[in-house]
Amino acid sequence: MSRNRTTARDDILLPYPPRGGRTMLFGTLFVAGGIALFFANLHRRQRRKEDLDEIIGGAIPTWQRRVHQNNHPSYYPGLQTLQADSIPPRSKPVPPPTREQEGRHVTLATYFARPNNTPESRYQQPTPQRSSKDDPALSYTKSPDYCKSYDKTPKHWRDKKEAAIFNSEL
């Protein structure tokens, strides 16, 4: 029993198809013919577009059209390549934007205190929020000091004082 060991058994290997070369040749020709028909159809559709469009001849408005406009300005009499050329410079600078409305969040308490609260106005942007426990004018957040932005709070000063006392005792 001195057989060579292989990873695949000989009886599992499939034989080649009887006309393998012919199958490969016709398959390749079939795929190549499909690709050739696809590109022939693309060229046919482009020629048809060029025949039907009298103005720009079916050209797709891309960089080629822009280059053609720059090289032949008389061919496009009413067009400008850049519309910014036709805008005159300002004699006075634009005034800075005015702040007509403060974009703060409205709490439900202040919303219901308004005289003109209608059910439709509740869907304003930003929508009214739940009030804080401490101050009904401030909106609820998970961080209670967040509504005071990054100001130093009494809790901050108390912690700093306790840390100074603790460090002096050491």
PDB file of C-alpha atoms in Angstrom:
ATOM      1  CA  MET A   1       0.000   0.000   0.000  1.00  0.00           C
ATOM      2  CA  SER A   2       2.451   2.572  -1.126  1.00  0.00           C
ATOM      3  CA  ARG A   3       0.039   5.029  -2.688  1.00  0.00           C
ATOM      4  CA  ASN A   4       0.835   8.709  -2.864  1.00  0.00           C
ATOM      5  CA  ARG A   5      -1.404  10.628  -0.567  1.00  0.00           C
ATOM      6  CA  THR A   6      -3.153  13.614  -2.089  1.00  0.00           C
ATOM      7  CA  THR A   7      -5.530  16.121  -0.638  1.00  0.00           C
ATOM      8  CA  ALA A   8      -8.278  15.303  -3.134  1.00  0.00           C
ATOM      9  CA  ARG A   9      -9.411  11.832  -3.932  1.00  0.00           C
ATOM     10  CA  ASP A  10      -9.127  10.737  -7.538  1.00  0.00           C
ATOM     11  CA  ASP A  11     -12.720   9.563  -7.779  1.00  0.00           C
ATOM     12  CA  ILE A  12     -14.067  12.992  -6.693  1.00  0.00           C
ATOM     13  CA  LEU A  13     -12.280  14.978  -9.432  1.00  0.00           C
ATOM     14  CA  LEU A  14     -14.640  15.929 -12.231  1.00  0.00           C
ATOM     15  CA  PRO A  15     -13.608  15.174 -15.791  1.00  0.00           C
ATOM     16  CA  TYR A  16     -13.262  17.934 -18.352  1.00  0.00           C
ATOM     17  CA  PRO A  17     -16.322  18.509 -20.523  1.00  0.00           C
ATOM     18  CA  PRO A  18     -16.059  16.618 -23.808  1.00  0.00           C
ATOM     19  CA  ARG A  19     -15.752  19.748 -25.939  1.00  0.00           C
ATOM     20  CA  GLY A  20     -14.163  22.120 -23.404  1.00  0.00           C
ATOM     21  CA  GLY A  21     -12.277  24.243 -25.906  1.00  0.00           C
ATOM     22  CA  ARG A  22     -15.355  24.868 -28.007  1.00  0.00           C
ATOM     23  CA  THR A  23     -17.417  25.840 -24.922  1.00  0.00           C
ATOM     24  CA  MET A  24     -14.754  28.310 -23.819  1.00  0.00           C
ATOM     25  CA  LEU A  25     -14.513  29.831 -27.303  1.00  0.00           C
ATOM     26  CA  PHE A  26     -18.267  30.326 -27.715  1.00  0.00           C
ATOM     27  CA  GLY A  27     -18.627  31.694 -24.171  1.00  0.00           C
ATOM     28  CA  THR A  28     -15.884  34.252 -24.786  1.00  0.00           C
ATOM     29  CA  LEU A  29     -17.440  35.251 -28.109  1.00  0.00           C
ATOM     30  CA  PHE A  30     -20.852  35.611 -26.445  1.00  0.00           C
ATOM     31  CA  VAL A  31     -19.527  37.943 -23.703  1.00  0.00           C
ATOM     32  CA  ALA A  32     -17.447  39.994 -26.175  1.00  0.00           C
ATOM     33  CA  GLY A  33     -20.475  40.323 -28.465  1.00  0.00           C
ATOM     34  CA  GLY A  34     -22.614  41.566 -25.573  1.00  0.00           C
ATOM     35  CA  ILE A  35     -20.054  44.229 -24.658  1.00  0.00           C
ATOM     36  CA  ALA A  36     -19.715  45.283 -28.324  1.00  0.00           C
ATOM     37  CA  LEU A  37     -23.505  45.603 -28.674  1.00  0.00           C
ATOM     38  CA  PHE A  38     -23.649  47.680 -25.488  1.00  0.00           C
ATOM     39  CA  PHE A  39     -21.067  50.189 -26.755  1.00  0.00           C
ATOM     40  CA  ALA A  40     -22.636  50.262 -30.239  1.00  0.00           C
ATOM     41  CA  ASN A  41     -25.948  51.177 -28.606  1.00  0.00           C
ATOM     42  CA  LEU A  42     -24.255  53.979 -26.633  1.00  0.00           C
ATOM     43  CA  HIS A  43     -22.781  55.441 -29.836  1.00  0.00           C
ATOM     44  CA  ARG A  44     -26.134  55.109 -31.654  1.00  0.00           C
ATOM     45  CA  ARG A  45     -27.950  57.001 -28.888  1.00  0.00           C
ATOM     46  CA  GLN A  46     -25.295  59.756 -28.869  1.00  0.00           C
ATOM     47  CA  ARG A  47     -25.595  60.208 -32.662  1.00  0.00           C
ATOM     48  CA  ARG A  48     -29.386  60.415 -32.328  1.00  0.00           C
ATOM     49  CA  LYS A  49     -29.056  63.071 -29.601  1.00  0.00           C
ATOM     50  CA  GLU A  50     -26.737  65.124 -31.788  1.00  0.00           C
ATOM     51  CA  ASP A  51     -29.164  64.941 -34.727  1.00  0.00           C
ATOM     52  CA  LEU A  52     -32.200  66.009 -32.683  1.00  0.00           C
ATOM     53  CA  ASP A  53     -30.590  68.918 -30.795  1.00  0.00           C
ATOM     54  CA  GLU A  54     -29.966  71.946 -33.037  1.00  0.00           C
ATOM     55  CA  ILE A  55     -28.562  74.305 -30.396  1.00  0.00           C
ATOM     56  CA  ILE A  56     -25.576  72.530 -28.921  1.00  0.00           C
ATOM     57  CA  GLY A  57     -25.667  69.344 -30.968  1.00  0.00           C
ATOM     58  CA  GLY A  58     -26.266  66.885 -28.155  1.00  0.00           C
ATOM     59  CA  ALA A  59     -23.168  67.902 -26.259  1.00  0.00           C
ATOM     60  CA  ILE A  60     -23.376  67.220 -22.578  1.00  0.00           C
ATOM     61  CA  PRO A  61     -22.887  70.502 -20.648  1.00  0.00           C
ATOM     62  CA  THR A  62     -19.578  69.661 -19.020  1.00  0.00           C
ATOM     63  CA  TRP A  63     -16.049  71.009 -19.152  1.00  0.00           C
ATOM     64  CA  GLN A  64     -15.992  70.505 -22.942  1.00  0.00           C
ATOM     65  CA  ARG A  65     -18.878  72.934 -23.371  1.00  0.00           C
ATOM     66  CA  ARG A  66     -17.261  75.497 -21.063  1.00  0.00           C
ATOM     67  CA  VAL A  67     -14.010  75.347 -23.031  1.00  0.00           C
ATOM     68  CA  HIS A  68     -15.942  75.727 -26.284  1.00  0.00           C
ATOM     69  CA  GLN A  69     -17.790  78.770 -24.889  1.00  0.00           C
ATOM     70  CA  ASN A  70     -14.517  80.435 -23.943  1.00  0.00           C
ATOM     71  CA  ASN A  71     -12.907  79.703 -27.304  1.00  0.00           C
ATOM     72  CA  HIS A  72     -15.937  80.782 -29.397  1.00  0.00           C
ATOM     73  CA  PRO A  73     -17.759  83.657 -27.622  1.00  0.00           C
ATOM     74  CA  SER A  74     -19.538  84.787 -30.812  1.00  0.00           C
ATOM     75  CA  TYR A  75     -21.127  81.347 -31.197  1.00  0.00           C
ATOM     76  CA  TYR A  76     -23.072  81.881 -27.935  1.00  0.00           C
ATOM     77  CA  PRO A  77     -24.176  85.529 -28.259  1.00  0.00           C
ATOM     78  CA  GLY A  78     -26.413  85.869 -25.187  1.00  0.00           C
ATOM     79  CA  LEU A  79     -24.436  83.724 -22.778  1.00  0.00           C
ATOM     80  CA  GLN A  80     -21.723  84.671 -20.338  1.00  0.00           C
ATOM     81  CA  THR A  81     -19.272  82.177 -19.007  1.00  0.00           C
ATOM     82  CA  LEU A  82     -19.344  83.644 -15.511  1.00  0.00           C
ATOM     83  CA  GLN A  83     -22.432  85.372 -14.184  1.00  0.00           C
ATOM     84  CA  ALA A  84     -20.335  87.143 -11.548  1.00  0.00           C
ATOM     85  CA  ASP A  85     -18.940  89.361 -14.327  1.00  0.00           C
ATOM     86  CA  SER A  86     -22.313  91.080 -14.671  1.00  0.00           C
ATOM     87  CA  ILE A  87     -22.669  91.967 -10.975  1.00  0.00           C
ATOM     88  CA  PRO A  88     -21.328  95.462 -10.213  1.00  0.00           C
ATOM     89  CA  PRO A  89     -19.314  95.964  -7.014  1.00  0.00           C
ATOM     90  CA  ARG A  90     -21.170  97.418  -4.044  1.00  0.00           C
ATOM     91  CA  SER A  91     -20.748 101.088  -3.290  1.00  0.00           C
ATOM     92  CA  LYS A  92     -21.498 100.519   0.408  1.00  0.00           C
ATOM     93  CA  PRO A  93     -20.673  97.396   2.387  1.00  0.00           C
ATOM     94  CA  VAL A  94     -23.510  95.161   3.477  1.00  0.00           C
ATOM     95  CA  PRO A  95     -24.698  96.007   7.009  1.00  0.00           C
ATOM     96  CA  PRO A  96     -24.175  93.327   9.637  1.00  0.00           C
ATOM     97  CA  PRO A  97     -27.189  91.153  10.384  1.00  0.00           C
ATOM     98  CA  THR A  98     -29.478  92.392  13.124  1.00  0.00           C
ATOM     99  CA  ARG A  99     -30.681  90.111  15.844  1.00  0.00           C
ATOM    100  CA  GLU A 100     -34.457  90.309  15.678  1.00  0.00           C
ATOM    101  CA  GLN A 101     -35.161  87.241  17.746  1.00  0.00           C
ATOM    102  CA  GLU A 102     -33.139  85.482  20.374  1.00  0.00           C
ATOM    103  CA  GLY A 103     -32.884  81.804  19.593  1.00  0.00           C
ATOM    104  CA  ARG A 104     -33.341  80.567  23.145  1.00  0.00           C
ATOM    105  CA  HIS A 105     -35.333  77.547  24.089  1.00  0.00           C
ATOM    106  CA  VAL A 106     -38.762  78.224  25.504  1.00  0.00           C
ATOM    107  CA  THR A 107     -39.827  76.238  28.524  1.00  0.00           C
ATOM    108  CA  LEU A 108     -43.332  74.870  28.895  1.00  0.00           C
ATOM    109  CA  ALA A 109     -43.947  77.192  31.852  1.00  0.00           C
ATOM    110  CA  THR A 110     -43.113  80.319  29.858  1.00  0.00           C
ATOM    111  CA  TYR A 111     -44.989  78.949  26.834  1.00  0.00           C
ATOM    112  CA  PHE A 112     -48.248  78.510  28.754  1.00  0.00           C
ATOM    113  CA  ALA A 113     -47.793  81.929  30.401  1.00  0.00           C
ATOM    114  CA  ARG A 114     -47.919  83.647  26.995  1.00  0.00           C
ATOM    115  CA  PRO A 115     -51.262  85.189  26.028  1.00  0.00           C
ATOM    116  CA  ASN A 116     -51.132  83.982  22.403  1.00  0.00           C
ATOM    117  CA  ASN A 117     -50.434  80.286  22.929  1.00  0.00           C
ATOM    118  CA  THR A 118     -52.385  78.197  20.451  1.00  0.00           C
ATOM    119  CA  PRO A 119     -52.080  74.450  19.949  1.00  0.00           C
ATOM    120  CA  GLU A 120     -50.406  75.083  16.589  1.00  0.00           C
ATOM    121  CA  SER A 121     -47.768  77.385  18.074  1.00  0.00           C
ATOM    122  CA  ARG A 122     -46.593  74.576  20.326  1.00  0.00           C
ATOM    123  CA  TYR A 123     -44.915  73.042  17.280  1.00  0.00           C
ATOM    124  CA  GLN A 124     -42.526  75.941  16.924  1.00  0.00           C
ATOM    125  CA  GLN A 125     -38.803  75.509  16.433  1.00  0.00           C
ATOM    126  CA  PRO A 126     -37.145  74.947  18.819  1.00  0.00           C
ATOM    127  CA  THR A 127     -39.980  73.194  20.612  1.00  0.00           C
ATOM    128  CA  PRO A 128     -40.805  74.157  24.215  1.00  0.00           C
ATOM    129  CA  GLN A 129     -38.891  72.137  26.783  1.00  0.00           C
ATOM    130  CA  ARG A 130     -39.515  70.936  30.296  1.00  0.00           C
ATOM    131  CA  SER A 131     -38.564  73.414  33.033  1.00  0.00           C
ATOM    132  CA  SER A 132     -35.777  72.995  35.536  1.00  0.00           C
ATOM    133  CA  LYS A 133     -36.669  72.277  39.176  1.00  0.00           C
ATOM    134  CA  ASP A 134     -34.692  75.247  40.443  1.00  0.00           C
ATOM    135  CA  ASP A 135     -35.905  77.930  38.043  1.00  0.00           C
ATOM    136  CA  PRO A 136     -38.995  77.562  35.821  1.00  0.00           C
ATOM    137  CA  ALA A 137     -37.525  80.023  33.312  1.00  0.00           C
ATOM    138  CA  LEU A 138     -34.535  77.727  32.636  1.00  0.00           C
ATOM    139  CA  SER A 139     -34.888  74.569  30.580  1.00  0.00           C
ATOM    140  CA  TYR A 140     -34.137  71.158  32.071  1.00  0.00           C
ATOM    141  CA  THR A 141     -30.817  69.575  31.194  1.00  0.00           C
ATOM    142  CA  LYS A 142     -29.050  66.535  32.538  1.00  0.00           C
ATOM    143  CA  SER A 143     -26.269  68.796  33.733  1.00  0.00           C
ATOM    144  CA  PRO A 144     -27.820  71.489  35.943  1.00  0.00           C
ATOM    145  CA  ASP A 145     -24.872  73.856  35.558  1.00  0.00           C
ATOM    146  CA  TYR A 146     -24.906  73.633  31.771  1.00  0.00           C
ATOM    147  CA  CYS A 147     -27.597  76.300  31.436  1.00  0.00           C
ATOM    148  CA  LYS A 148     -25.201  78.770  33.071  1.00  0.00           C
ATOM    149  CA  SER A 149     -22.712  77.969  30.327  1.00  0.00           C
ATOM    150  CA  TYR A 150     -19.184  77.635  31.647  1.00  0.00           C
ATOM    151  CA  ASP A 151     -19.443  80.182  34.441  1.00  0.00           C
ATOM    152  CA  LYS A 152     -17.976  79.310  37.822  1.00  0.00           C
ATOM    153  CA  THR A 153     -20.809  78.130  40.044  1.00  0.00           C
ATOM    154  CA  PRO A 154     -21.068  78.167  43.843  1.00  0.00           C
ATOM    155  CA  LYS A 155     -20.461  74.406  43.803  1.00  0.00           C
ATOM    156  CA  HIS A 156     -17.170  75.017  41.953  1.00  0.00           C
ATOM    157  CA  TRP A 157     -15.998  77.567  44.531  1.00  0.00           C
ATOM    158  CA  ARG A 158     -17.099  75.313  47.423  1.00  0.00           C
ATOM    159  CA  ASP A 159     -15.154  72.362  45.995  1.00  0.00           C
ATOM    160  CA  LYS A 160     -12.119  74.557  45.417  1.00  0.00           C
ATOM    161  CA  LYS A 161     -12.268  75.836  49.019  1.00  0.00           C
ATOM    162  CA  GLU A 162     -12.562  72.284  50.384  1.00  0.00           C
ATOM    163  CA  ALA A 163      -9.586  71.203  48.278  1.00  0.00           C
ATOM    164  CA  ALA A 164      -7.512  74.109  49.614  1.00  0.00           C
ATOM    165  CA  ILE A 165      -8.424  73.200  53.222  1.00  0.00           C
ATOM    166  CA  PHE A 166      -7.595  69.548  52.583  1.00  0.00           C
ATOM    167  CA  ASN A 167      -4.221  70.442  51.031  1.00  0.00           C
ATOM    168  CA  SER A 168      -3.321  72.789  53.906  1.00  0.00           C
ATOM    169  CA  GLU A 169      -3.966  70.032  56.457  1.00  0.00           C
ATOM    170  CA  LEU A 170      -1.470  67.739  54.743  1.00  0.00           C
TER     171      LEU A 170
END
